[in-house]
Amino acid sequence: PARAAAAKMLIEEGRLLDARAFLRIERMRFDSYFTELVMLEVQLLDETNQTEEANALLDREITRTPDDASLLYMRAMRRWEAGDIAGMEADLRQVLRTDPDNAEALNALGYTLADLNLPGRLQEAFELIERAWLESAYTQIPDQEVAAHLAEVLQALGREEEARRLIEQIMQRTNLHPQIDDLLKRYPELTPQATP
């Protein structure tokens, strides 16, 4: 907040270049605040109607830190607002490559695909949305019913190994797991491998 206030004061005095230099120096000095400081500068550039500069800054910093989920998500939302759906999807898929359980990215991608109603992608949209919900539900209530649903969605997305690990966790936690048993009758390939 202090850095934001300082940068805003410089901008109000017509010293945008100084404000940007200040934020760049702060990013180098405080690496742990790198992402927040980039996002702050993007926001300040937007507020001064310098969208192209904001986009260029975001592109440059993502090139340097290609797995920064927050910056990728920010750029994805900006691309969506600009009508660049392919760019938005590419950024969200990059987030999901490094953080497959990112509920925010799963939701955004799922709802966008659902809204576009593209032929052949509605099922994928549904699975992404359901998975985002199930991921967050499972972290709050790690019970076997939610786990069974989540495992089924993971299996549908071709992520059998993750589904198998999830099932194994539940089976180690309790001897009674009727929902998991039902799931394994339908998808025997998800049965965890017995370790010798």
Coordinates of C-alpha atoms in Angstrom, one line a residue:
P1 CA 0.0 0.0 0.0
A2 CA 2.8 2.4 0.8
R3 CA 4.5 1.8 -2.6
A4 CA 1.1 2.2 -4.4
A5 CA 0.5 5.5 -2.6
A6 CA 4.0 6.8 -3.5
A7 CA 3.6 5.8 -7.1
K8 CA 0.2 7.4 -7.3
M9 CA 1.5 10.7 -5.8
L10 CA 4.3 10.8 -8.5
I11 CA 1.7 10.2 -11.2
E12 CA -0.6 12.9 -9.8
E13 CA 2.3 15.3 -10.1
G14 CA 2.7 14.3 -13.8
R15 CA 5.8 12.1 -13.1
L16 CA 4.7 8.8 -14.7
L17 CA 8.2 7.9 -15.8
D18 CA 9.5 8.5 -12.2
A19 CA 6.7 6.4 -10.8
R20 CA 7.5 3.5 -13.2
A21 CA 11.2 3.8 -12.4
F22 CA 10.4 3.7 -8.7
L23 CA 8.3 0.5 -9.1
R24 CA 11.0 -1.1 -11.3
I25 CA 13.6 -0.5 -8.6
E26 CA 11.2 -1.8 -5.9
R27 CA 10.7 -5.0 -7.9
M28 CA 14.5 -5.5 -8.0
R29 CA 14.8 -4.7 -4.2
F30 CA 11.9 -6.8 -3.0
D31 CA 11.8 -10.0 -5.1
S32 CA 9.0 -11.4 -2.9
Y33 CA 6.7 -8.6 -4.0
F34 CA 7.6 -8.9 -7.6
T35 CA 4.2 -10.1 -8.9
E36 CA 2.2 -7.5 -6.8
L37 CA 4.4 -4.7 -8.0
V38 CA 4.0 -5.7 -11.6
M39 CA 0.2 -5.8 -11.2
L40 CA 0.3 -2.4 -9.4
E41 CA 2.2 -0.9 -12.3
V42 CA -0.2 -2.4 -14.9
Q43 CA -3.1 -1.0 -12.9
L44 CA -1.6 2.5 -12.7
L45 CA -0.9 2.4 -16.5
D46 CA -4.5 1.5 -17.1
E47 CA -5.7 4.3 -14.9
T48 CA -3.7 6.7 -17.0
N49 CA -5.1 5.3 -20.2
Q50 CA -1.9 3.6 -21.3
T51 CA -3.3 0.2 -22.0
E52 CA -0.7 -0.6 -24.7
E53 CA 2.1 0.1 -22.2
A54 CA 0.4 -2.0 -19.6
N55 CA 0.1 -4.9 -22.0
A56 CA 3.7 -4.6 -23.0
L57 CA 4.8 -4.6 -19.4
L58 CA 2.8 -7.7 -18.6
D59 CA 4.1 -9.5 -21.7
R60 CA 7.7 -8.6 -20.9
E61 CA 7.4 -9.7 -17.2
I62 CA 5.6 -13.0 -18.2
T63 CA 8.5 -13.7 -20.6
R64 CA 10.8 -13.4 -17.7
T65 CA 8.6 -15.4 -15.3
P66 CA 6.6 -17.7 -17.6
D67 CA 5.1 -19.7 -14.7
D68 CA 3.8 -16.8 -12.7
A69 CA 0.1 -17.8 -12.3
S70 CA -1.1 -14.4 -11.1
L71 CA 0.4 -12.5 -14.0
L72 CA -0.8 -15.1 -16.5
Y73 CA -4.3 -15.0 -15.0
M74 CA -4.2 -11.2 -15.2
R75 CA -3.2 -11.2 -18.8
A76 CA -5.8 -13.9 -19.6
M77 CA -8.6 -11.7 -18.2
R78 CA -7.2 -8.7 -20.1
R79 CA -7.1 -10.8 -23.3
W80 CA -10.7 -11.9 -22.7
E81 CA -11.8 -8.3 -22.3
A82 CA -10.1 -7.5 -25.6
G83 CA -11.9 -10.4 -27.3
D84 CA -8.7 -12.5 -27.7
I85 CA -10.2 -15.8 -26.6
A86 CA -7.4 -17.9 -28.0
G87 CA -4.8 -15.8 -26.1
M88 CA -6.9 -16.1 -22.9
E89 CA -7.2 -19.9 -23.3
A90 CA -3.4 -20.2 -23.9
D91 CA -2.6 -18.2 -20.7
L92 CA -5.1 -20.2 -18.6
R93 CA -3.8 -23.5 -19.9
Q94 CA -0.3 -22.4 -19.0
V95 CA -1.5 -21.7 -15.4
L96 CA -3.1 -25.2 -15.4
R97 CA 0.1 -26.8 -16.6
T98 CA 2.0 -25.5 -13.6
D99 CA -0.9 -25.6 -11.2
P100 CA -3.5 -28.2 -12.3
D101 CA -5.7 -27.5 -9.3
N102 CA -6.0 -23.8 -9.8
A103 CA -9.7 -23.4 -9.2
E104 CA -9.8 -19.8 -10.5
A105 CA -8.2 -20.8 -13.9
L106 CA -10.4 -23.9 -14.1
N107 CA -13.5 -21.8 -13.5
A108 CA -12.6 -19.0 -15.9
L109 CA -11.7 -21.4 -18.7
G110 CA -14.8 -23.6 -18.1
Y111 CA -17.3 -20.7 -18.0
T112 CA -15.7 -19.0 -21.0
L113 CA -16.0 -22.2 -23.1
A114 CA -19.6 -22.7 -21.9
D115 CA -20.5 -19.1 -22.8
L116 CA -19.0 -19.5 -26.3
N117 CA -20.9 -22.7 -26.7
L118 CA -18.4 -24.0 -29.2
P119 CA -19.2 -27.2 -31.0
G120 CA -17.6 -30.2 -29.2
R121 CA -16.3 -28.1 -26.3
L122 CA -19.4 -27.9 -24.0
Q123 CA -18.5 -31.2 -22.3
E124 CA -15.0 -30.0 -21.6
A125 CA -16.4 -26.7 -20.2
F126 CA -18.7 -28.7 -17.9
E127 CA -15.8 -30.9 -16.7
L128 CA -13.6 -27.9 -16.0
I129 CA -16.3 -26.1 -14.0
E130 CA -17.2 -29.2 -12.1
R131 CA -13.6 -29.9 -11.3
A132 CA -13.0 -26.4 -10.1
W133 CA -16.0 -26.8 -7.7
L134 CA -14.9 -30.2 -6.6
E135 CA -11.3 -29.2 -6.0
S136 CA -12.4 -26.4 -3.7
A137 CA -15.1 -28.6 -2.1
Y138 CA -12.6 -31.4 -1.5
T139 CA -10.1 -29.1 0.3
Q140 CA -12.9 -27.9 2.6
I141 CA -14.7 -31.3 3.1
P142 CA -12.3 -34.2 2.2
D143 CA -15.0 -36.8 2.3
Q144 CA -15.4 -39.9 0.0
E145 CA -18.4 -38.6 -1.9
V146 CA -16.7 -35.5 -3.1
A147 CA -13.5 -37.5 -3.7
A148 CA -15.4 -40.0 -5.9
H149 CA -16.9 -37.2 -8.0
L150 CA -13.5 -35.5 -8.3
A151 CA -11.8 -38.8 -9.3
E152 CA -14.5 -39.4 -12.0
V153 CA -13.9 -35.9 -13.4
L154 CA -10.1 -36.4 -13.4
Q155 CA -10.6 -39.7 -15.2
A156 CA -12.8 -38.0 -17.8
L157 CA -10.0 -35.5 -18.3
G158 CA -7.5 -38.2 -18.9
R159 CA -5.7 -37.8 -15.6
E160 CA -6.1 -41.3 -14.3
E161 CA -2.9 -41.2 -12.1
E162 CA -4.2 -38.3 -10.1
A163 CA -7.6 -40.0 -9.8
R164 CA -5.9 -43.2 -8.6
R165 CA -3.9 -41.3 -5.9
L166 CA -7.0 -39.6 -4.7
I167 CA -8.9 -42.9 -4.4
E168 CA -5.9 -44.4 -2.6
Q169 CA -5.9 -41.6 0.0
I170 CA -9.5 -42.2 0.8
M171 CA -9.1 -46.0 1.0
Q172 CA -6.2 -45.5 3.4
R173 CA -8.3 -43.2 5.6
T174 CA -11.2 -45.6 6.1
N175 CA -12.2 -49.2 5.5
L176 CA -15.8 -48.3 4.6
H177 CA -15.9 -46.4 1.3
P178 CA -19.1 -47.4 -0.5
Q179 CA -19.0 -44.4 -3.0
I180 CA -15.4 -45.3 -3.9
D181 CA -16.4 -49.0 -4.3
D182 CA -19.2 -48.0 -6.7
L183 CA -16.8 -45.8 -8.7
L184 CA -14.3 -48.6 -9.0
K185 CA -17.0 -51.0 -10.3
R186 CA -17.6 -48.5 -13.1
Y187 CA -13.9 -47.7 -13.6
P188 CA -11.8 -50.7 -12.5
E189 CA -8.8 -49.1 -14.1
L190 CA -8.8 -46.5 -11.3
T191 CA -8.1 -49.2 -8.7
P192 CA -4.9 -48.3 -6.8
Q193 CA -2.0 -50.6 -7.5
A194 CA -1.2 -52.9 -4.5
T195 CA 2.2 -52.2 -3.2
P196 CA 4.2 -55.3 -2.2

